[in-house]
């Protein structure tokens, strides 16, 4: 059982950083959702904000790591001008060409919005810290932006998984 | 709505001093501008061969290298400038959030293949 160099980086890009991203999102979402003053004590707020900082930072770091490894390491192998690259494989068959024309073209661009949004969320959480509990409107805004960051990454991730299934990078 | 920091949960936070919302406003606007820039560059690169060539910083990655590098640079630069402008302002970011969401929507449109491929030269 072994992984090729390409498979290793595809794994890091999609699975390792993807898992960190999901964990960060789950932790951050729960933290933001429950950060309401009537639901906790001062000590509870502080403990939750610490977890919130960890969750949102993990998601932002994972989002940056995913797009940087995806664009600068994995993507050149995908689009390499050789007959057995995934791009060439997809375009060679009219039945799979749309995976490139629509799926990959959308994924490679939309994914880059996620780290911007995730960084914004982490910034808001660090800026206000425990004080975020006093700003319910901003907490809801942060929750919305956090979900948007996840949504665009989910679109990119889903297309990435489906394209890899159709034309794997070996 | 922000609560009075002298009473209720704020008092329990022990000496918490509320901060102006200006830096948040700046960061929200900067993200909208960064996402819009990505969508605009994606569509322009499709519409114009010269732009596509200009954005091709690194052959193995192609024009995606320039689109993403420029979008991130525009986002960071805008954030720095807006932060300096807004840092002490006690704004409420409602209007700027609406503007930012519209810009993000345009950015999403600009990166949607059916849209930008319609401009292919």
PDB file of C-alpha atoms in Angstrom:
ATOM      1  CA  UNK A   1       0.000   0.000   0.000  1.00  0.00           C
ATOM      2  CA  UNK A   2       1.569   3.273  -1.091  1.00  0.00           C
ATOM      3  CA  UNK A   3       0.733   6.687  -2.457  1.00  0.00           C
ATOM      4  CA  UNK A   4       2.294   8.387  -5.457  1.00  0.00           C
ATOM      5  CA  UNK A   5       3.622  11.943  -5.064  1.00  0.00           C
ATOM      6  CA  UNK A   6       0.495  13.260  -6.841  1.00  0.00           C
ATOM      7  CA  UNK A   7      -1.839  11.165  -4.691  1.00  0.00           C
ATOM      8  CA  UNK A   8      -0.113  12.349  -1.516  1.00  0.00           C
ATOM      9  CA  UNK A   9      -0.699  16.022  -2.321  1.00  0.00           C
ATOM     10  CA  UNK A  10      -4.237  15.352  -3.510  1.00  0.00           C
ATOM     11  CA  UNK A  11      -4.835  13.707  -0.136  1.00  0.00           C
ATOM     12  CA  UNK A  12      -3.354  16.667   1.766  1.00  0.00           C
ATOM     13  CA  UNK A  13      -5.376  19.128  -0.348  1.00  0.00           C
ATOM     14  CA  UNK A  14      -8.709  17.345  -0.194  1.00  0.00           C
ATOM     15  CA  UNK A  15      -8.747  15.131   2.879  1.00  0.00           C
ATOM     16  CA  UNK A  16      -6.309  16.434   5.511  1.00  0.00           C
ATOM     17  CA  UNK A  17      -7.042  20.140   5.069  1.00  0.00           C
ATOM     18  CA  UNK A  18     -10.664  19.345   4.201  1.00  0.00           C
ATOM     19  CA  UNK A  19     -11.121  17.483   7.480  1.00  0.00           C
ATOM     20  CA  UNK A  20      -9.533  20.360   9.433  1.00  0.00           C
ATOM     21  CA  UNK A  21     -11.837  22.760   7.607  1.00  0.00           C
ATOM     22  CA  UNK A  22     -14.922  20.723   8.535  1.00  0.00           C
ATOM     23  CA  UNK A  23     -13.831  20.402  12.164  1.00  0.00           C
ATOM     24  CA  UNK A  24     -13.169  24.138  12.367  1.00  0.00           C
ATOM     25  CA  UNK A  25     -16.552  24.882  10.832  1.00  0.00           C
ATOM     26  CA  UNK A  26     -18.407  22.539  13.187  1.00  0.00           C
ATOM     27  CA  UNK A  27     -16.689  23.992  16.266  1.00  0.00           C
ATOM     28  CA  UNK A  28     -17.067  27.593  15.114  1.00  0.00           C
ATOM     29  CA  UNK A  29     -20.704  27.187  14.120  1.00  0.00           C
ATOM     30  CA  UNK A  30     -21.661  25.697  17.461  1.00  0.00           C
ATOM     31  CA  UNK A  31     -19.685  28.383  19.295  1.00  0.00           C
ATOM     32  CA  UNK A  32     -21.256  31.263  17.385  1.00  0.00           C
ATOM     33  CA  UNK A  33     -24.752  29.805  17.546  1.00  0.00           C
ATOM     34  CA  UNK A  34     -24.653  29.382  21.316  1.00  0.00           C
ATOM     35  CA  UNK A  35     -22.852  32.633  22.156  1.00  0.00           C
ATOM     36  CA  UNK A  36     -25.888  34.238  23.781  1.00  0.00           C
ATOM     37  CA  UNK A  37     -25.683  35.961  27.161  1.00  0.00           C
ATOM     38  CA  UNK A  38     -28.802  34.386  28.688  1.00  0.00           C
ATOM     39  CA  UNK A  39     -27.446  30.917  28.029  1.00  0.00           C
ATOM     40  CA  UNK A  40     -24.198  31.068  29.980  1.00  0.00           C
ATOM     41  CA  UNK A  41     -22.164  32.490  32.796  1.00  0.00           C
ATOM     42  CA  UNK A  42     -19.175  34.773  32.427  1.00  0.00           C
ATOM     43  CA  UNK A  43     -16.798  31.794  32.803  1.00  0.00           C
ATOM     44  CA  UNK A  44     -18.831  29.893  30.211  1.00  0.00           C
ATOM     45  CA  UNK A  45     -18.607  32.804  27.776  1.00  0.00           C
ATOM     46  CA  UNK A  46     -14.825  32.997  28.127  1.00  0.00           C
ATOM     47  CA  UNK A  47     -14.354  29.255  27.658  1.00  0.00           C
ATOM     48  CA  UNK A  48     -16.632  29.266  24.626  1.00  0.00           C
ATOM     49  CA  UNK A  49     -14.837  32.239  23.070  1.00  0.00           C
ATOM     50  CA  UNK A  50     -11.517  30.418  23.394  1.00  0.00           C
ATOM     51  CA  UNK A  51     -12.975  27.432  21.518  1.00  0.00           C
ATOM     52  CA  UNK A  52     -14.506  29.833  19.017  1.00  0.00           C
ATOM     53  CA  UNK A  53     -11.115  31.425  18.372  1.00  0.00           C
ATOM     54  CA  UNK A  54      -9.564  27.992  17.837  1.00  0.00           C
ATOM     55  CA  UNK A  55     -12.395  26.866  15.540  1.00  0.00           C
ATOM     56  CA  UNK A  56     -12.489  29.964  13.339  1.00  0.00           C
ATOM     57  CA  UNK A  57      -8.681  30.127  13.111  1.00  0.00           C
ATOM     58  CA  UNK A  58      -8.505  26.439  12.173  1.00  0.00           C
ATOM     59  CA  UNK A  59     -11.090  26.973   9.460  1.00  0.00           C
ATOM     60  CA  UNK A  60      -9.288  30.036   8.059  1.00  0.00           C
ATOM     61  CA  UNK A  61      -5.896  28.284   8.093  1.00  0.00           C
ATOM     62  CA  UNK A  62      -7.400  25.179   6.466  1.00  0.00           C
ATOM     63  CA  UNK A  63      -9.141  27.301   3.819  1.00  0.00           C
ATOM     64  CA  UNK A  64      -5.880  29.087   2.929  1.00  0.00           C
ATOM     65  CA  UNK A  65      -3.968  25.805   2.939  1.00  0.00           C
ATOM     66  CA  UNK A  66      -6.546  24.155   0.699  1.00  0.00           C
ATOM     67  CA  UNK A  67      -6.589  26.864  -1.967  1.00  0.00           C
ATOM     68  CA  UNK A  68      -2.805  27.352  -1.958  1.00  0.00           C
ATOM     69  CA  UNK A  69      -2.006  23.629  -2.279  1.00  0.00           C
ATOM     70  CA  UNK A  70      -4.864  23.221  -4.755  1.00  0.00           C
ATOM     71  CA  UNK A  71      -3.856  26.069  -7.046  1.00  0.00           C
ATOM     72  CA  UNK A  72      -0.074  25.928  -6.856  1.00  0.00           C
ATOM     73  CA  UNK A  73       0.626  22.208  -6.349  1.00  0.00           C
ATOM     74  CA  UNK A  74      -2.271  20.004  -7.536  1.00  0.00           C
ATOM     75  CA  UNK A  75      -3.789  22.148 -10.309  1.00  0.00           C
ATOM     76  CA  UNK A  76      -0.653  22.179 -12.536  1.00  0.00           C
ATOM     77  CA  UNK A  77      -0.762  18.363 -12.587  1.00  0.00           C
ATOM     78  CA  UNK A  78      -4.487  18.426 -13.355  1.00  0.00           C
ATOM     79  CA  UNK A  79      -4.083  20.744 -16.369  1.00  0.00           C
ATOM     80  CA  UNK A  80      -0.750  19.407 -17.651  1.00  0.00           C
ATOM     81  CA  UNK A  81      -0.747  19.209 -21.455  1.00  0.00           C
ATOM     82  CA  UNK A  82      -0.191  15.453 -21.655  1.00  0.00           C
ATOM     83  CA  UNK A  83      -2.725  12.816 -22.819  1.00  0.00           C
ATOM     84  CA  UNK A  84      -3.190  11.212 -19.402  1.00  0.00           C
ATOM     85  CA  UNK A  85      -3.691  14.339 -17.277  1.00  0.00           C
ATOM     86  CA  UNK A  86      -7.176  14.552 -15.699  1.00  0.00           C
ATOM     87  CA  UNK A  87      -8.031  17.600 -17.832  1.00  0.00           C
ATOM     88  CA  UNK A  88      -7.032  15.826 -21.063  1.00  0.00           C
ATOM     89  CA  UNK A  89      -8.921  12.706 -19.977  1.00  0.00           C
ATOM     90  CA  UNK A  90     -12.104  14.670 -19.253  1.00  0.00           C
ATOM     91  CA  UNK A  91     -11.942  16.709 -22.476  1.00  0.00           C
ATOM     92  CA  UNK A  92     -11.257  13.643 -24.625  1.00  0.00           C
ATOM     93  CA  UNK A  93     -14.771  12.340 -24.017  1.00  0.00           C
ATOM     94  CA  UNK A  94     -17.790  14.609 -24.746  1.00  0.00           C
ATOM     95  CA  UNK A  95     -19.665  12.793 -21.970  1.00  0.00           C
ATOM     96  CA  UNK A  96     -17.161  14.005 -19.350  1.00  0.00           C
ATOM     97  CA  UNK A  97     -16.019  17.324 -20.865  1.00  0.00           C
ATOM     98  CA  UNK A  98     -18.511  19.322 -18.769  1.00  0.00           C
ATOM     99  CA  UNK A  99     -16.742  18.150 -15.607  1.00  0.00           C
ATOM    100  CA  UNK A 100     -13.919  20.395 -16.767  1.00  0.00           C
ATOM    101  CA  UNK A 101     -15.844  23.183 -18.525  1.00  0.00           C
ATOM    102  CA  UNK A 102     -18.312  23.666 -15.693  1.00  0.00           C
ATOM    103  CA  UNK A 103     -17.134  21.758 -12.613  1.00  0.00           C
ATOM    104  CA  UNK A 104     -13.424  22.531 -12.589  1.00  0.00           C
ATOM    105  CA  UNK A 105     -13.823  26.044 -13.977  1.00  0.00           C
ATOM    106  CA  UNK A 106     -16.251  26.914 -11.183  1.00  0.00           C
ATOM    107  CA  UNK A 107     -14.361  25.110  -8.440  1.00  0.00           C
ATOM    108  CA  UNK A 108     -10.961  26.646  -9.145  1.00  0.00           C
ATOM    109  CA  UNK A 109     -12.371  30.179  -8.861  1.00  0.00           C
ATOM    110  CA  UNK A 110     -15.116  30.038  -6.245  1.00  0.00           C
ATOM    111  CA  UNK A 111     -12.870  28.227  -3.739  1.00  0.00           C
ATOM    112  CA  UNK A 112     -10.759  31.376  -3.309  1.00  0.00           C
ATOM    113  CA  UNK A 113     -13.657  33.260  -1.734  1.00  0.00           C
ATOM    114  CA  UNK A 114     -13.702  30.899   1.223  1.00  0.00           C
ATOM    115  CA  UNK A 115     -10.372  31.950   2.847  1.00  0.00           C
ATOM    116  CA  UNK A 116     -11.284  35.630   2.513  1.00  0.00           C
ATOM    117  CA  UNK A 117     -14.614  35.048   4.269  1.00  0.00           C
ATOM    118  CA  UNK A 118     -13.132  32.687   6.874  1.00  0.00           C
ATOM    119  CA  UNK A 119     -10.380  35.222   7.671  1.00  0.00           C
ATOM    120  CA  UNK A 120     -13.019  37.920   8.119  1.00  0.00           C
ATOM    121  CA  UNK A 121     -14.897  35.713  10.581  1.00  0.00           C
ATOM    122  CA  UNK A 122     -11.725  34.919  12.556  1.00  0.00           C
ATOM    123  CA  UNK A 123     -10.899  38.653  12.617  1.00  0.00           C
ATOM    124  CA  UNK A 124     -14.325  39.544  14.054  1.00  0.00           C
ATOM    125  CA  UNK A 125     -14.009  36.821  16.715  1.00  0.00           C
ATOM    126  CA  UNK A 126     -10.506  37.961  17.738  1.00  0.00           C
ATOM    127  CA  UNK A 127     -11.418  41.660  17.615  1.00  0.00           C
ATOM    128  CA  UNK A 128     -14.384  41.428  19.959  1.00  0.00           C
ATOM    129  CA  UNK A 129     -13.434  38.280  21.859  1.00  0.00           C
ATOM    130  CA  UNK A 130     -15.835  37.697  24.751  1.00  0.00           C
ATOM    131  CA  UNK A 131     -17.399  41.072  23.942  1.00  0.00           C
ATOM    132  CA  UNK A 132     -19.056  39.507  20.889  1.00  0.00           C
ATOM    133  CA  UNK A 133     -21.718  38.247  23.279  1.00  0.00           C
ATOM    134  CA  UNK A 134     -22.847  41.870  23.660  1.00  0.00           C
ATOM    135  CA  UNK A 135     -23.309  42.373  19.908  1.00  0.00           C
ATOM    136  CA  UNK A 136     -26.103  40.088  18.807  1.00  0.00           C
ATOM    137  CA  UNK A 137     -26.454  41.689  15.358  1.00  0.00           C
ATOM    138  CA  UNK A 138     -22.747  41.176  14.689  1.00  0.00           C
ATOM    139  CA  UNK A 139     -22.893  37.635  16.053  1.00  0.00           C
ATOM    140  CA  UNK A 140     -25.644  36.856  13.533  1.00  0.00           C
ATOM    141  CA  UNK A 141     -23.692  38.582  10.745  1.00  0.00           C
ATOM    142  CA  UNK A 142     -20.619  36.523  11.649  1.00  0.00           C
ATOM    143  CA  UNK A 143     -22.722  33.366  11.663  1.00  0.00           C
ATOM    144  CA  UNK A 144     -24.001  34.187   8.169  1.00  0.00           C
ATOM    145  CA  UNK A 145     -20.535  34.970   6.783  1.00  0.00           C
ATOM    146  CA  UNK A 146     -19.143  31.815   8.375  1.00  0.00           C
ATOM    147  CA  UNK A 147     -21.856  29.734   6.700  1.00  0.00           C
ATOM    148  CA  UNK A 148     -21.169  31.475   3.382  1.00  0.00           C
ATOM    149  CA  UNK A 149     -17.449  30.630   3.714  1.00  0.00           C
ATOM    150  CA  UNK A 150     -18.427  27.025   4.267  1.00  0.00           C
ATOM    151  CA  UNK A 151     -20.961  27.056   1.408  1.00  0.00           C
ATOM    152  CA  UNK A 152     -18.524  28.203  -1.278  1.00  0.00           C
ATOM    153  CA  UNK A 153     -15.917  25.725  -0.021  1.00  0.00           C
ATOM    154  CA  UNK A 154     -18.535  22.957  -0.052  1.00  0.00           C
ATOM    155  CA  UNK A 155     -19.304  23.647  -3.730  1.00  0.00           C
ATOM    156  CA  UNK A 156     -15.589  23.537  -4.568  1.00  0.00           C
ATOM    157  CA  UNK A 157     -15.031  20.441  -2.438  1.00  0.00           C
ATOM    158  CA  UNK A 158     -17.964  18.555  -3.926  1.00  0.00           C
ATOM    159  CA  UNK A 159     -16.799  19.238  -7.488  1.00  0.00           C
ATOM    160  CA  UNK A 160     -13.250  18.321  -6.501  1.00  0.00           C
ATOM    161  CA  UNK A 161     -14.382  14.949  -5.173  1.00  0.00           C
ATOM    162  CA  UNK A 162     -16.572  14.222  -8.210  1.00  0.00           C
ATOM    163  CA  UNK A 163     -13.880  15.255 -10.705  1.00  0.00           C
ATOM    164  CA  UNK A 164     -11.281  13.145  -8.881  1.00  0.00           C
ATOM    165  CA  UNK A 165     -13.692  10.200  -9.045  1.00  0.00           C
ATOM    166  CA  UNK A 166     -14.216  10.699 -12.798  1.00  0.00           C
ATOM    167  CA  UNK A 167     -10.574  11.402 -13.692  1.00  0.00           C
ATOM    168  CA  UNK A 168      -8.211  10.694 -10.791  1.00  0.00           C
ATOM    169  CA  UNK A 169      -4.793  12.292 -10.517  1.00  0.00           C
ATOM    170  CA  UNK A 170      -2.352   9.394 -10.377  1.00  0.00           C
TER     171      UNK A 170
ATOM    172  CA  UNK B   1     -28.325  45.681  19.006  1.00  0.00           C
ATOM    173  CA  UNK B   2     -25.303  46.230  21.254  1.00  0.00           C
ATOM    174  CA  UNK B   3     -26.078  46.037  24.971  1.00  0.00           C
ATOM    175  CA  UNK B   4     -24.982  48.475  27.626  1.00  0.00           C
ATOM    176  CA  UNK B   5     -21.581  47.187  28.780  1.00  0.00           C
ATOM    177  CA  UNK B   6     -22.193  48.494  32.315  1.00  0.00           C
ATOM    178  CA  UNK B   7     -25.055  46.127  33.010  1.00  0.00           C
ATOM    179  CA  UNK B   8     -26.127  42.539  32.410  1.00  0.00           C
ATOM    180  CA  UNK B   9     -23.681  40.143  30.809  1.00  0.00           C
ATOM    181  CA  UNK B  10     -21.164  42.891  30.153  1.00  0.00           C
ATOM    182  CA  UNK B  11     -20.781  43.472  33.854  1.00  0.00           C
ATOM    183  CA  UNK B  12     -20.128  39.758  34.269  1.00  0.00           C
ATOM    184  CA  UNK B  13     -17.311  39.988  31.713  1.00  0.00           C
ATOM    185  CA  UNK B  14     -15.485  42.101  34.282  1.00  0.00           C
ATOM    186  CA  UNK B  15     -14.074  45.351  32.983  1.00  0.00           C
ATOM    187  CA  UNK B  16     -14.726  44.680  29.327  1.00  0.00           C
ATOM    188  CA  UNK B  17     -14.469  47.929  27.383  1.00  0.00           C
ATOM    189  CA  UNK B  18     -16.555  47.968  24.229  1.00  0.00           C
ATOM    190  CA  UNK B  19     -14.723  48.652  20.985  1.00  0.00           C
ATOM    191  CA  UNK B  20     -15.799  50.688  17.937  1.00  0.00           C
ATOM    192  CA  UNK B  21     -17.265  48.673  15.068  1.00  0.00           C
ATOM    193  CA  UNK B  22     -15.255  50.570  12.437  1.00  0.00           C
ATOM    194  CA  UNK B  23     -12.539  47.905  11.960  1.00  0.00           C
ATOM    195  CA  UNK B  24     -15.258  45.281  11.412  1.00  0.00           C
ATOM    196  CA  UNK B  25     -16.938  47.519   8.848  1.00  0.00           C
ATOM    197  CA  UNK B  26     -13.620  47.908   7.027  1.00  0.00           C
ATOM    198  CA  UNK B  27     -12.976  44.154   7.007  1.00  0.00           C
ATOM    199  CA  UNK B  28     -16.502  43.388   5.750  1.00  0.00           C
ATOM    200  CA  UNK B  29     -16.182  45.882   2.891  1.00  0.00           C
ATOM    201  CA  UNK B  30     -12.709  44.613   1.968  1.00  0.00           C
ATOM    202  CA  UNK B  31     -13.972  41.038   1.587  1.00  0.00           C
ATOM    203  CA  UNK B  32     -16.761  42.220  -0.712  1.00  0.00           C
ATOM    204  CA  UNK B  33     -14.236  44.107  -2.850  1.00  0.00           C
ATOM    205  CA  UNK B  34     -11.854  41.110  -2.919  1.00  0.00           C
ATOM    206  CA  UNK B  35     -14.606  38.720  -4.048  1.00  0.00           C
ATOM    207  CA  UNK B  36     -15.825  41.215  -6.641  1.00  0.00           C
ATOM    208  CA  UNK B  37     -12.255  41.616  -7.959  1.00  0.00           C
ATOM    209  CA  UNK B  38     -11.960  37.843  -8.370  1.00  0.00           C
ATOM    210  CA  UNK B  39     -15.196  37.699 -10.363  1.00  0.00           C
ATOM    211  CA  UNK B  40     -14.251  40.704 -12.485  1.00  0.00           C
ATOM    212  CA  UNK B  41     -10.773  39.382 -13.296  1.00  0.00           C
ATOM    213  CA  UNK B  42     -12.204  35.948 -14.149  1.00  0.00           C
ATOM    214  CA  UNK B  43     -14.669  37.464 -16.615  1.00  0.00           C
ATOM    215  CA  UNK B  44     -12.127  39.924 -18.068  1.00  0.00           C
ATOM    216  CA  UNK B  45      -9.598  37.131 -18.603  1.00  0.00           C
ATOM    217  CA  UNK B  46     -12.201  35.194 -20.557  1.00  0.00           C
ATOM    218  CA  UNK B  47     -13.248  38.201 -22.623  1.00  0.00           C
ATOM    219  CA  UNK B  48      -9.812  39.520 -23.492  1.00  0.00           C
ATOM    220  CA  UNK B  49      -6.760  37.533 -24.592  1.00  0.00           C
ATOM    221  CA  UNK B  50      -4.414  40.329 -23.474  1.00  0.00           C
ATOM    222  CA  UNK B  51      -5.804  40.281 -19.934  1.00  0.00           C
ATOM    223  CA  UNK B  52      -5.551  36.482 -19.853  1.00  0.00           C
ATOM    224  CA  UNK B  53      -1.908  36.714 -20.940  1.00  0.00           C
ATOM    225  CA  UNK B  54      -1.190  39.442 -18.368  1.00  0.00           C
ATOM    226  CA  UNK B  55      -2.665  37.294 -15.580  1.00  0.00           C
ATOM    227  CA  UNK B  56      -0.575  34.283 -16.541  1.00  0.00           C
ATOM    228  CA  UNK B  57       2.104  34.702 -13.848  1.00  0.00           C
ATOM    229  CA  UNK B  58       3.182  31.083 -13.933  1.00  0.00           C
ATOM    230  CA  UNK B  59       2.658  28.805 -16.964  1.00  0.00           C
ATOM    231  CA  UNK B  60       1.811  25.559 -15.109  1.00  0.00           C
ATOM    232  CA  UNK B  61      -1.052  27.324 -13.285  1.00  0.00           C
ATOM    233  CA  UNK B  62      -2.058  29.629 -16.151  1.00  0.00           C
ATOM    234  CA  UNK B  63      -4.151  32.782 -15.698  1.00  0.00           C
ATOM    235  CA  UNK B  64      -5.612  31.440 -12.429  1.00  0.00           C
ATOM    236  CA  UNK B  65      -2.257  32.390 -10.853  1.00  0.00           C
ATOM    237  CA  UNK B  66      -2.773  36.076 -11.669  1.00  0.00           C
ATOM    238  CA  UNK B  67      -6.517  36.192 -10.978  1.00  0.00           C
ATOM    239  CA  UNK B  68      -6.113  34.817  -7.457  1.00  0.00           C
ATOM    240  CA  UNK B  69      -2.908  36.721  -6.655  1.00  0.00           C
ATOM    241  CA  UNK B  70      -4.456  40.018  -7.742  1.00  0.00           C
ATOM    242  CA  UNK B  71      -7.727  39.323  -5.928  1.00  0.00           C
ATOM    243  CA  UNK B  72      -5.862  38.580  -2.683  1.00  0.00           C
ATOM    244  CA  UNK B  73      -3.612  41.635  -3.146  1.00  0.00           C
ATOM    245  CA  UNK B  74      -6.642  43.890  -3.798  1.00  0.00           C
ATOM    246  CA  UNK B  75      -8.410  42.427  -0.736  1.00  0.00           C
ATOM    247  CA  UNK B  76      -5.400  43.007   1.541  1.00  0.00           C
ATOM    248  CA  UNK B  77      -4.623  46.477   0.230  1.00  0.00           C
ATOM    249  CA  UNK B  78      -8.270  47.534   0.481  1.00  0.00           C
ATOM    250  CA  UNK B  79      -8.474  46.128   4.006  1.00  0.00           C
ATOM    251  CA  UNK B  80      -5.408  48.099   5.126  1.00  0.00           C
ATOM    252  CA  UNK B  81      -6.671  51.361   3.611  1.00  0.00           C
ATOM    253  CA  UNK B  82     -10.252  50.930   4.905  1.00  0.00           C
ATOM    254  CA  UNK B  83      -8.956  49.907   8.323  1.00  0.00           C
ATOM    255  CA  UNK B  84      -7.020  53.168   8.575  1.00  0.00           C
ATOM    256  CA  UNK B  85     -10.128  55.086   7.534  1.00  0.00           C
ATOM    257  CA  UNK B  86     -12.601  53.262   9.807  1.00  0.00           C
ATOM    258  CA  UNK B  87     -10.493  52.184  12.791  1.00  0.00           C
ATOM    259  CA  UNK B  88     -11.898  54.705  15.285  1.00  0.00           C
ATOM    260  CA  UNK B  89     -15.364  55.087  13.809  1.00  0.00           C
ATOM    261  CA  UNK B  90     -18.309  53.954  15.884  1.00  0.00           C
ATOM    262  CA  UNK B  91     -20.250  52.827  12.838  1.00  0.00           C
ATOM    263  CA  UNK B  92     -22.883  50.145  12.566  1.00  0.00           C
ATOM    264  CA  UNK B  93     -21.922  47.936   9.654  1.00  0.00           C
ATOM    265  CA  UNK B  94     -25.473  47.284   8.342  1.00  0.00           C
ATOM    266  CA  UNK B  95     -25.166  49.378   5.160  1.00  0.00           C
ATOM    267  CA  UNK B  96     -21.610  48.220   4.451  1.00  0.00           C
ATOM    268  CA  UNK B  97     -22.660  44.607   4.977  1.00  0.00           C
ATOM    269  CA  UNK B  98     -25.415  45.049   2.379  1.00  0.00           C
ATOM    270  CA  UNK B  99     -22.914  46.600  -0.057  1.00  0.00           C
ATOM    271  CA  UNK B 100     -20.451  43.800   0.622  1.00  0.00           C
ATOM    272  CA  UNK B 101     -23.062  41.083   0.077  1.00  0.00           C
ATOM    273  CA  UNK B 102     -23.983  42.653  -3.278  1.00  0.00           C
ATOM    274  CA  UNK B 103     -20.289  42.721  -4.237  1.00  0.00           C
ATOM    275  CA  UNK B 104     -19.912  39.078  -3.161  1.00  0.00           C
ATOM    276  CA  UNK B 105     -22.982  38.194  -5.269  1.00  0.00           C
ATOM    277  CA  UNK B 106     -21.379  39.907  -8.298  1.00  0.00           C
ATOM    278  CA  UNK B 107     -18.158  38.052  -7.514  1.00  0.00           C
ATOM    279  CA  UNK B 108     -20.040  34.755  -7.473  1.00  0.00           C
ATOM    280  CA  UNK B 109     -21.676  35.667 -10.785  1.00  0.00           C
ATOM    281  CA  UNK B 110     -18.313  36.590 -12.316  1.00  0.00           C
ATOM    282  CA  UNK B 111     -16.823  33.231 -11.334  1.00  0.00           C
ATOM    283  CA  UNK B 112     -19.842  31.235 -12.553  1.00  0.00           C
ATOM    284  CA  UNK B 113     -18.719  29.426 -15.736  1.00  0.00           C
ATOM    285  CA  UNK B 114     -21.968  29.842 -17.696  1.00  0.00           C
ATOM    286  CA  UNK B 115     -21.700  33.602 -17.114  1.00  0.00           C
ATOM    287  CA  UNK B 116     -18.003  34.228 -17.790  1.00  0.00           C
ATOM    288  CA  UNK B 117     -17.768  31.741 -20.668  1.00  0.00           C
ATOM    289  CA  UNK B 118     -20.445  33.794 -22.445  1.00  0.00           C
ATOM    290  CA  UNK B 119     -17.755  36.499 -22.830  1.00  0.00           C
ATOM    291  CA  UNK B 120     -15.211  34.141 -24.428  1.00  0.00           C
ATOM    292  CA  UNK B 121     -13.455  35.854 -27.328  1.00  0.00           C
TER     293      UNK B 121
END
